[in-house]
Coordinates of C-alpha atoms and ligand atoms in Angstrom, one line a residue:
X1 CA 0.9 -20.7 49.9
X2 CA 0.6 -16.8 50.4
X3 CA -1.9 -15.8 53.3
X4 CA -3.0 -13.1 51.0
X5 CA -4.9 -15.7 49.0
X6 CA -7.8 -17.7 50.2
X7 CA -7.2 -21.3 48.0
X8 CA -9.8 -22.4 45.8
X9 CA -10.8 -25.8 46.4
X10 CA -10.7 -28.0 43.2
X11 CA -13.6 -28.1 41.0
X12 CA -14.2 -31.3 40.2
X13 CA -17.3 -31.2 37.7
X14 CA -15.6 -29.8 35.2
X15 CA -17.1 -30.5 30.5
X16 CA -14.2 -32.2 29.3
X17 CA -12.3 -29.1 26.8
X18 CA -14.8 -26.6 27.9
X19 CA -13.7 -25.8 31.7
X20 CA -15.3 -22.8 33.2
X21 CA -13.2 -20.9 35.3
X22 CA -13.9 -21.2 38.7
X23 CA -14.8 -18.2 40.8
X24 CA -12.3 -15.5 41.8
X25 CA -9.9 -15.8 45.0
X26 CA -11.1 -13.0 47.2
X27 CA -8.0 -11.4 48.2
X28 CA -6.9 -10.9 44.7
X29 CA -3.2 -9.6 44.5
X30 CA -1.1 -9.5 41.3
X31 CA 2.3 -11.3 41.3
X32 CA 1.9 -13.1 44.9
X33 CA -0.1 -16.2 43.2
X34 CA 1.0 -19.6 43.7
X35 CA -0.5 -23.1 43.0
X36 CA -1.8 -26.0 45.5
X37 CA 1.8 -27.2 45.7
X38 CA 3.2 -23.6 46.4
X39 CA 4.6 -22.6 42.5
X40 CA 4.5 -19.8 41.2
X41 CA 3.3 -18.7 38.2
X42 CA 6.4 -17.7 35.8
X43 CA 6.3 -19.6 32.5
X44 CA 3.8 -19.0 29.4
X45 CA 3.5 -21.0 26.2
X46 CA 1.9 -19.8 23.8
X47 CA 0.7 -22.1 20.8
X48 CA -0.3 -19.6 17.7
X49 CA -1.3 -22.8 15.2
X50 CA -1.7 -26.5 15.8
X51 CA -0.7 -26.7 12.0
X52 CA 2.9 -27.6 10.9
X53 CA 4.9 -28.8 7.8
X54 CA 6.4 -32.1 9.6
X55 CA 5.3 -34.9 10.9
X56 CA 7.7 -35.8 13.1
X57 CA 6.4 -39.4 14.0
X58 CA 6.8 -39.0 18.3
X59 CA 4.2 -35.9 17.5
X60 CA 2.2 -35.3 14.4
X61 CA 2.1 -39.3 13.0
X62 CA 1.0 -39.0 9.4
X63 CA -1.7 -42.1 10.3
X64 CA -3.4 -39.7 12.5
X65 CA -2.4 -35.8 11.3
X66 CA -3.4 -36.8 7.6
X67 CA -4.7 -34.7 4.6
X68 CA -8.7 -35.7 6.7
X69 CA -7.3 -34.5 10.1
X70 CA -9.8 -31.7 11.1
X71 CA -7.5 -28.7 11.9
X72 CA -9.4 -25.5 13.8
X73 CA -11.1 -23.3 11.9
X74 CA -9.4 -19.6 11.6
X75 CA -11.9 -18.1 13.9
X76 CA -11.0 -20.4 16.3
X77 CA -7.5 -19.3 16.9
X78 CA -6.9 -16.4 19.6
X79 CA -6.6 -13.2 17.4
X80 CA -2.7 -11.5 17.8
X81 CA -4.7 -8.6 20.0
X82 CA -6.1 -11.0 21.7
X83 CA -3.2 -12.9 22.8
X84 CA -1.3 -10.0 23.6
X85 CA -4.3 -8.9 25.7
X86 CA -3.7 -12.2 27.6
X87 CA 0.1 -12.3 28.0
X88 CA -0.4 -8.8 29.2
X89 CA -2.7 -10.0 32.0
X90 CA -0.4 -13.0 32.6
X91 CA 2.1 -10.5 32.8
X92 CA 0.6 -9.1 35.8
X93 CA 0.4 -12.5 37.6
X94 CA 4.0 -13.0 37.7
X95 CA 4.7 -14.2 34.5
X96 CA 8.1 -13.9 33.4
X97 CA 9.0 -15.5 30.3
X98 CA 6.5 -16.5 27.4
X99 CA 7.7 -19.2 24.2
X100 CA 6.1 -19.2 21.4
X101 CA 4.9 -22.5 19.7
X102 CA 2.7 -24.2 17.6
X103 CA 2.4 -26.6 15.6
X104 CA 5.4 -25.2 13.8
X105 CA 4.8 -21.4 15.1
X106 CA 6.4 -19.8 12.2
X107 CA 3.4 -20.5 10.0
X108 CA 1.2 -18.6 11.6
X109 CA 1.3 -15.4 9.2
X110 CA 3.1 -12.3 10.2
X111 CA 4.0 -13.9 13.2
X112 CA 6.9 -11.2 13.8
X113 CA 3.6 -9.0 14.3
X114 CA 2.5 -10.5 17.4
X115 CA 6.8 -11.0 18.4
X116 CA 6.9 -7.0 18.5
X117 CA 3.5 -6.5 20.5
X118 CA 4.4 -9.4 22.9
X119 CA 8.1 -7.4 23.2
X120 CA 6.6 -4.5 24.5
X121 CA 5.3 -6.5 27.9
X122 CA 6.9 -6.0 31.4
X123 CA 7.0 -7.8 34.0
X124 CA 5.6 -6.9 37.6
X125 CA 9.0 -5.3 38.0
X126 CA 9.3 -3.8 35.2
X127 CA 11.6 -5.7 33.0
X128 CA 11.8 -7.2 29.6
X129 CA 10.0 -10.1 29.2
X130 CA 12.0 -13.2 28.3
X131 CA 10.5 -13.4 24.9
X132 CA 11.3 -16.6 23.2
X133 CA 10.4 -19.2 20.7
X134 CA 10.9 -23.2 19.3
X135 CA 10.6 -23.9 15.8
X136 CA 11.5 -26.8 13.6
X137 CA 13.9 -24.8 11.5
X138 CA 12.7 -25.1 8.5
X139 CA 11.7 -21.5 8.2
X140 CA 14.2 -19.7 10.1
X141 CA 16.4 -19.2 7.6
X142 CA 13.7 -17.0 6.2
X143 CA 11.9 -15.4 9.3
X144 CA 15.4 -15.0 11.7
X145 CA 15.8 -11.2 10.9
X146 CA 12.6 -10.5 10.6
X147 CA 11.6 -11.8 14.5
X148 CA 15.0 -10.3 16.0
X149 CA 13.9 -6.9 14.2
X150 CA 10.4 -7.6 16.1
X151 CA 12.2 -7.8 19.5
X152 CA 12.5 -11.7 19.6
X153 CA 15.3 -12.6 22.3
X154 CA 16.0 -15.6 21.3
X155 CA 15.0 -19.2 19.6
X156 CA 15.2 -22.8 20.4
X157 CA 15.0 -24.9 17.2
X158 CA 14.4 -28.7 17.1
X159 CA 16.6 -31.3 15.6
X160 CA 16.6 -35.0 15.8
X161 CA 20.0 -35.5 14.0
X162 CA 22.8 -35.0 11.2
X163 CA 21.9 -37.7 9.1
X164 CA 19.6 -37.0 6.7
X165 CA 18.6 -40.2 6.2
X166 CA 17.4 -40.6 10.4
X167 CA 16.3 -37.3 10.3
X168 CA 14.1 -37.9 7.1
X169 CA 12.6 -41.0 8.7
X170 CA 12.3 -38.6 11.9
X171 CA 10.2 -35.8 10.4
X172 CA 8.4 -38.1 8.1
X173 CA 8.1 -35.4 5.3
X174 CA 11.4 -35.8 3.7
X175 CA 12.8 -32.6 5.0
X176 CA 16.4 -31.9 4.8
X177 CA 18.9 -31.4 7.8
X178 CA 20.8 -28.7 5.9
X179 CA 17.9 -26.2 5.7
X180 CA 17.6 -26.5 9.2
X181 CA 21.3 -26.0 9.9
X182 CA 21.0 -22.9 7.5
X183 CA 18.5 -21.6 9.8
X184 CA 20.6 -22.1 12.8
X185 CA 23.4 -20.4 11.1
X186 CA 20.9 -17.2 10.1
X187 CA 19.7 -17.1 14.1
X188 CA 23.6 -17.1 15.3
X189 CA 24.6 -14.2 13.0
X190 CA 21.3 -11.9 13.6
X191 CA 21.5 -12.8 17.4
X192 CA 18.7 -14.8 18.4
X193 CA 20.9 -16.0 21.4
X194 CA 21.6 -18.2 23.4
X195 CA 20.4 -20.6 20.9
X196 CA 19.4 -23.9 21.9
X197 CA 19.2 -27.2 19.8
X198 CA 16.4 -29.5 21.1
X199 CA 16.7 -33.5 20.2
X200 CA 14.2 -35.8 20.8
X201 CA 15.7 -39.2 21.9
X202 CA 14.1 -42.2 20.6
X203 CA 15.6 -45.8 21.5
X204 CA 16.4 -47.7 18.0
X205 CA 15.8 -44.2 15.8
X206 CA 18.3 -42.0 16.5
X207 CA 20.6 -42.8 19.6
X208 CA 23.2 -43.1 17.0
X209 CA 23.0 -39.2 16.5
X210 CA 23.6 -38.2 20.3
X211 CA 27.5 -38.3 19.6
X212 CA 27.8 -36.5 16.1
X213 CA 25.4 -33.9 17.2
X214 CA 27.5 -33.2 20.3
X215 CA 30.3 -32.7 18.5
X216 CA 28.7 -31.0 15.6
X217 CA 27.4 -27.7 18.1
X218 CA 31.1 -27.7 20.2
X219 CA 32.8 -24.3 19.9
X220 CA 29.4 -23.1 18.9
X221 CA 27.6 -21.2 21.5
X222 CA 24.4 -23.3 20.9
X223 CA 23.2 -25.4 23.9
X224 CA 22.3 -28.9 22.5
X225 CA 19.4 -30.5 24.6
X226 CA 18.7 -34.4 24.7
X227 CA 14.9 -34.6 25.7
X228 CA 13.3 -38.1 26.9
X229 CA 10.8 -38.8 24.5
X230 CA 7.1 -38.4 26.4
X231 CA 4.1 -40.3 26.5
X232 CA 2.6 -37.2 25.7
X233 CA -0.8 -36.9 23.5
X234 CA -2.9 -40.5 22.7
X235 CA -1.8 -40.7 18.9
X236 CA 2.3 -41.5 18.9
X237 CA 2.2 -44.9 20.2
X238 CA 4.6 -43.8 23.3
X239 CA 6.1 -47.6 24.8
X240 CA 8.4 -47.3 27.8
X241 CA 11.1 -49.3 25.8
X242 CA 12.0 -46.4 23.5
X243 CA 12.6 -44.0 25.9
X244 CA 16.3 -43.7 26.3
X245 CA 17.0 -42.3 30.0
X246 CA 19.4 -39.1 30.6
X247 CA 21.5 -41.5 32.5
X248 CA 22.5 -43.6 29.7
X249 CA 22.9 -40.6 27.2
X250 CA 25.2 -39.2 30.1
X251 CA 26.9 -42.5 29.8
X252 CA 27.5 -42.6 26.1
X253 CA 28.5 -39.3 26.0
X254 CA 31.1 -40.1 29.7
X255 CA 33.0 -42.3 26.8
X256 CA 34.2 -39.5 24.6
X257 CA 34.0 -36.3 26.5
X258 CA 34.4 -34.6 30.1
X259 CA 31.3 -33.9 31.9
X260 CA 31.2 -31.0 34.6
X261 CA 27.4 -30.7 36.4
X262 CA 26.8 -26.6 36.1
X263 CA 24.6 -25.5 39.0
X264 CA 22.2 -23.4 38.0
X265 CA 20.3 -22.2 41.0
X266 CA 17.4 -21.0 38.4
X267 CA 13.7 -22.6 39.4
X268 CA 11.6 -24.2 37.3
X269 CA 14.3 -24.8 35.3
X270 CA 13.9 -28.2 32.9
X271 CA 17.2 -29.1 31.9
X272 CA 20.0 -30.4 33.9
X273 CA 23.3 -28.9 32.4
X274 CA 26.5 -30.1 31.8
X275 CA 29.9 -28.2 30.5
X276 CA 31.4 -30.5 27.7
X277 CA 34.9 -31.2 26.9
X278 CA 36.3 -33.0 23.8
X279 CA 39.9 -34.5 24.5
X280 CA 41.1 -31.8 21.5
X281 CA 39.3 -29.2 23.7
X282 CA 36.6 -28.4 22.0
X283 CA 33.7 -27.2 25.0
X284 CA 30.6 -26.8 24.8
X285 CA 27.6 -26.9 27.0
X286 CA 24.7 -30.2 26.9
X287 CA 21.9 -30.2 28.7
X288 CA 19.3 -33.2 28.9
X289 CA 15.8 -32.8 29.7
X290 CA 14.5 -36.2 32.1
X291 CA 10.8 -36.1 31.7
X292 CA 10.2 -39.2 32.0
X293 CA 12.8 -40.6 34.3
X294 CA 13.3 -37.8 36.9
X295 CA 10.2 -35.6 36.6
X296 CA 10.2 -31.5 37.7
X297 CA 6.8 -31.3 38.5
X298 CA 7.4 -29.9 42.2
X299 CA 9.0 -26.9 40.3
X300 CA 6.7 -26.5 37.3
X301 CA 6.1 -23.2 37.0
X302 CA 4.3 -23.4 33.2
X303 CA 1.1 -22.8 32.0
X304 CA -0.4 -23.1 28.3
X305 CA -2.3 -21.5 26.5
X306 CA -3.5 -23.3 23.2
X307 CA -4.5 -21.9 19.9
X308 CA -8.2 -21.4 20.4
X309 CA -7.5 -19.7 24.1
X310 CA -8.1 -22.5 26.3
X311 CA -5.5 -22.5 29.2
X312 CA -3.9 -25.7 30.4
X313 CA -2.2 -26.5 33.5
X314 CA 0.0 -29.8 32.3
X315 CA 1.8 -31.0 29.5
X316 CA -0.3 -34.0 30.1
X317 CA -3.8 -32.8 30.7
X318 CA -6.9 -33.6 29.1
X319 CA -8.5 -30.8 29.5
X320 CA -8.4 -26.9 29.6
X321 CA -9.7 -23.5 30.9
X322 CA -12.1 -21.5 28.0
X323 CA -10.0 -18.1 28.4
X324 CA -11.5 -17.2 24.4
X325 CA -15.1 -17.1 26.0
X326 CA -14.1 -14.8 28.3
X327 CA -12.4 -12.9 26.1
X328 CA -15.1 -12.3 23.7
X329 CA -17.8 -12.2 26.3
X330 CA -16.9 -8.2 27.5
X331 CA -14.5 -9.3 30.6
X332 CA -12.7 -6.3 32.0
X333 CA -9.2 -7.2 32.2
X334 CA -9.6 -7.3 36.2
X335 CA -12.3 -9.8 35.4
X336 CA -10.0 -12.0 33.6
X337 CA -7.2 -11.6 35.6
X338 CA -9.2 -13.0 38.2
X339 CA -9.7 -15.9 36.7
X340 CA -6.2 -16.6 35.8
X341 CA -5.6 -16.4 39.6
X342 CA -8.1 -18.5 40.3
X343 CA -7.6 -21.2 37.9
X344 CA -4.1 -21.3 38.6
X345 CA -4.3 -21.2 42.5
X346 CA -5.9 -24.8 42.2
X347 CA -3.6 -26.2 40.5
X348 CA -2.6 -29.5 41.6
X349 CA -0.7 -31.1 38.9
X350 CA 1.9 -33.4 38.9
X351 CA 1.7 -36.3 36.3
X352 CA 5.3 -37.2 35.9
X353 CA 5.5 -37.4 39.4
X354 CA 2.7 -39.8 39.6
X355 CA 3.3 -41.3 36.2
X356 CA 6.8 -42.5 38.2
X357 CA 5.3 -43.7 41.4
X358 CA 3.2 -45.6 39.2
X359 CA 0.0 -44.3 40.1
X360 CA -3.2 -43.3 38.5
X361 CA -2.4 -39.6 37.5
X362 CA -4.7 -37.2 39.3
X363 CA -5.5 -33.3 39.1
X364 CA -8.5 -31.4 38.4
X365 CA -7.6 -31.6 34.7
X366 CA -6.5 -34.9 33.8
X367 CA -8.9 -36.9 33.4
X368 CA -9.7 -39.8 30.5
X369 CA -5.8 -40.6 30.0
X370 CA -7.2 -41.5 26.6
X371 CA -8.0 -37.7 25.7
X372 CA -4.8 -36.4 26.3
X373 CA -4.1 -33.7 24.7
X374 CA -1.6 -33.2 21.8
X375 CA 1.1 -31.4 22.3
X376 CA 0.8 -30.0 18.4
X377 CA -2.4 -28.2 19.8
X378 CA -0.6 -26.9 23.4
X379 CA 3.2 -26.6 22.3
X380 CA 5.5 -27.9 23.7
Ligands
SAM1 N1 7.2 -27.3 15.8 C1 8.0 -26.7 16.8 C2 9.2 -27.6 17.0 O1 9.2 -28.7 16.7 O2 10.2 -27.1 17.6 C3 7.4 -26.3 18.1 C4 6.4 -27.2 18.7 S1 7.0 -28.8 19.2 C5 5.5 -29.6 19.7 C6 7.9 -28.4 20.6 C7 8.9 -29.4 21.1 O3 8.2 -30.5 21.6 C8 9.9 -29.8 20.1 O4 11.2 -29.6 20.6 C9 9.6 -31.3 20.0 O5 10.8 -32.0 19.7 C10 9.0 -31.6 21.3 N2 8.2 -32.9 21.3 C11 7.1 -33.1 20.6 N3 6.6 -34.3 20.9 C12 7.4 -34.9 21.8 C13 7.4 -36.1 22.6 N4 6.5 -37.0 22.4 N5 8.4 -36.3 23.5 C14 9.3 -35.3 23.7 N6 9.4 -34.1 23.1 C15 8.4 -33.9 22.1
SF4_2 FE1 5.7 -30.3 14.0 FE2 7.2 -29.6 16.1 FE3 5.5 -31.6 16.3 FE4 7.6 -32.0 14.8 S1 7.6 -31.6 17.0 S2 5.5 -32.5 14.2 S3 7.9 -30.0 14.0 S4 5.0 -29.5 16.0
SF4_3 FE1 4.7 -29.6 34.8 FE2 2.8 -31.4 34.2 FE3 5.3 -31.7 33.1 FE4 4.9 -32.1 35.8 S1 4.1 -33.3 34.1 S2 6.5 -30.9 34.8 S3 3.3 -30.6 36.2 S4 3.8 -30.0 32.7

């Protein structure tokens, strides 16, 4: 930890979704904050609606996200001047690189609105953000130019498989893997790149995808990501059986392809990379995201920020900072800025860790395991 910061012990009488922040470090200094466990601060997501049009069963289940599912009110969400107010702040903390999310983000109306004002951040040293966003696809086709006009690096879209029939079953909604392939194709040719292809793994669903996907995005410049599937949020049902480890998908795929590790050298990074070769040499580039079997908490280096402004520290917490109140209570931006130092310079986090060592996760945040939060309302 930094000597120019005095740490803030953690507060441990915190309302359950209604956090205050805790009081400001008191050598405050932009850009040199770190957490408990020595992270920085580099990574914001940004949920702009925890509405979307799937209901991709490891997320949204229909049983739960149905037509009497309370959604928040409009005047809950965080205005677009209000979030760009924020990110600027972040900004100034250290923050390097902010994703939009949702929900499926590309609801949110005029959405490309916020993508310019969020373009025109810099960082503490005075580069471009890295400015980018996941989305289901279904929209892209639609929205691609309009967000690259708007100063949108880049886009990571979600897709669980080539089959319509798994993928149907997948996003519960009857949705079509075409139209999402048609929104790849409209990200590729307006530049939203690199473009990455994230798929959710889920044993006895859709391991029978993890080959024809691979060979589907070879030659293409799109990174296709295998992601564990999480026990994260209390409504999907998660079981330990239908995770299928990075380690087995590395095997599956060891059968038909060359593997070659790519060091990366980049913190805080999530996926471990691999360059792919077909035997008719066809390459490509895989990466596979271990949540669950290796966790990357002692580089974590995100924070999020969910629709109606409250700040969380972990995928898995079940509870946030109220950033909105401050917001709307007449804060300077030095004022709020504090807090975000604050709040972040106790963080102690570390659920997959724990979750692997098999004990009792344990942070200022996570508390009823019951309550965790979904990640429709947080982003992924
Ligand atoms: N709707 C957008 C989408 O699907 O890309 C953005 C939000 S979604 C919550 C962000 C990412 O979280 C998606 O790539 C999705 O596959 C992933 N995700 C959701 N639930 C998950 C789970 N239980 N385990 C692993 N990944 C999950
Ligand atoms: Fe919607 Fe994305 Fe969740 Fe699927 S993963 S239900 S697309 S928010
Ligand atoms: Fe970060 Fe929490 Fe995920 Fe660990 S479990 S990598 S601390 S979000």
């Amino acid at each position: 930890m930094s000597d120019k910061f005095i740490p803030i012990k953690p507060v441990n009488a915190f309302t359950p979704l209604r956090h205050k922040a805790p009081s400001a470090p008191l050598n405050f200094a932009p850009g040199l904050l770190v957490d408990q466990l020595n992270r920085p601060l580099r990574d914001l997501r940004i949920s702009v609606t925890d509405r979307c049009n799937f209901r991709c069963t490891y997320c949204m289940p229909k049983e739960v996200f149905d037509t009497n599912y309370q959604y928040l009110p409009h005047s809950h969400l965080l205005s677009f001047e209000e979030i760009t107010r924020l990110a600027k702040l972040f900004a100034r903390q250290g923050v390097q690189k902010i994703r939009i999310t949702g929900g499926e983000p590309l609801l949110r109306k005029n959405i490309e609105f916020l993508i310019e004002q969020l373009s025109k951040i810099k960082t503490l040293d005075g580069k471009d953000l890295d400015l980018t966003l996941t989305t289901n696809g279904s929209l892209l086709a639609r929205k691609a130019r309009a967000l690259k006009d708007a100063g949108l690096n880049r886009v990571t879209v979600s897709l669980d498989g080539l089959d319509d029939t798994v993928f149907k079953k997948m996003n519960d909604v009857d949705f079509p893997v075409s139209q999402v392939l048609e929104g790849i194709e409209k990200a590729v040719e307006v530049g939203l790149a690199p473009i990455k292809v994230n798929m959710v793994v889920k044993r006895g669903v859709n391991l029978s995808e993890i080959g024809p996907m691979t060979a589907y995005f070879l030659d293409s410049g799109v990174t296709l990501r295998f992601i564990e599937y999480m026990d994260v949020g209390a409504t999907n049902g998660w079981k330990m059986d239908e995770v299928v480890p990075s380690d087995e998908i590395l095997q599956i795929l060891s059968a038909n392809y060359q593997l070659e590790m790519i060091e990366s050298g980049v913190s805080g990074e999530t996926a471990t990379r691999f360059k792919v070769r077909s035997v008719n040499a066809k390459e490509g580039e895989i990466g596979l995201i271990s949540s669950v079997t290796k966790a990357f908490c002692s580089s974590c280096n995100r924070a999020r920020l969910s629709t109606e402004g409250q700040l969380y520290l972990c995928l898995f917490a079940s509870s946030g900072f109220d950033l909105r109140t401050l917001l709307r209570s007449g804060e300077t931006d030095s004022q709020i800025e504090e807090h975000i130092a604050a709040i972040w310079s106790t963080r102690e986090d570390q659920y997959s860790i724990l979750r692997g060592e098999g004990g009792a996760p344990h942070s200022t945040t996570h508390g009823n395991a019951a309550k965790k939060v979904e990640m429709s309302y947080i982003g992924g």
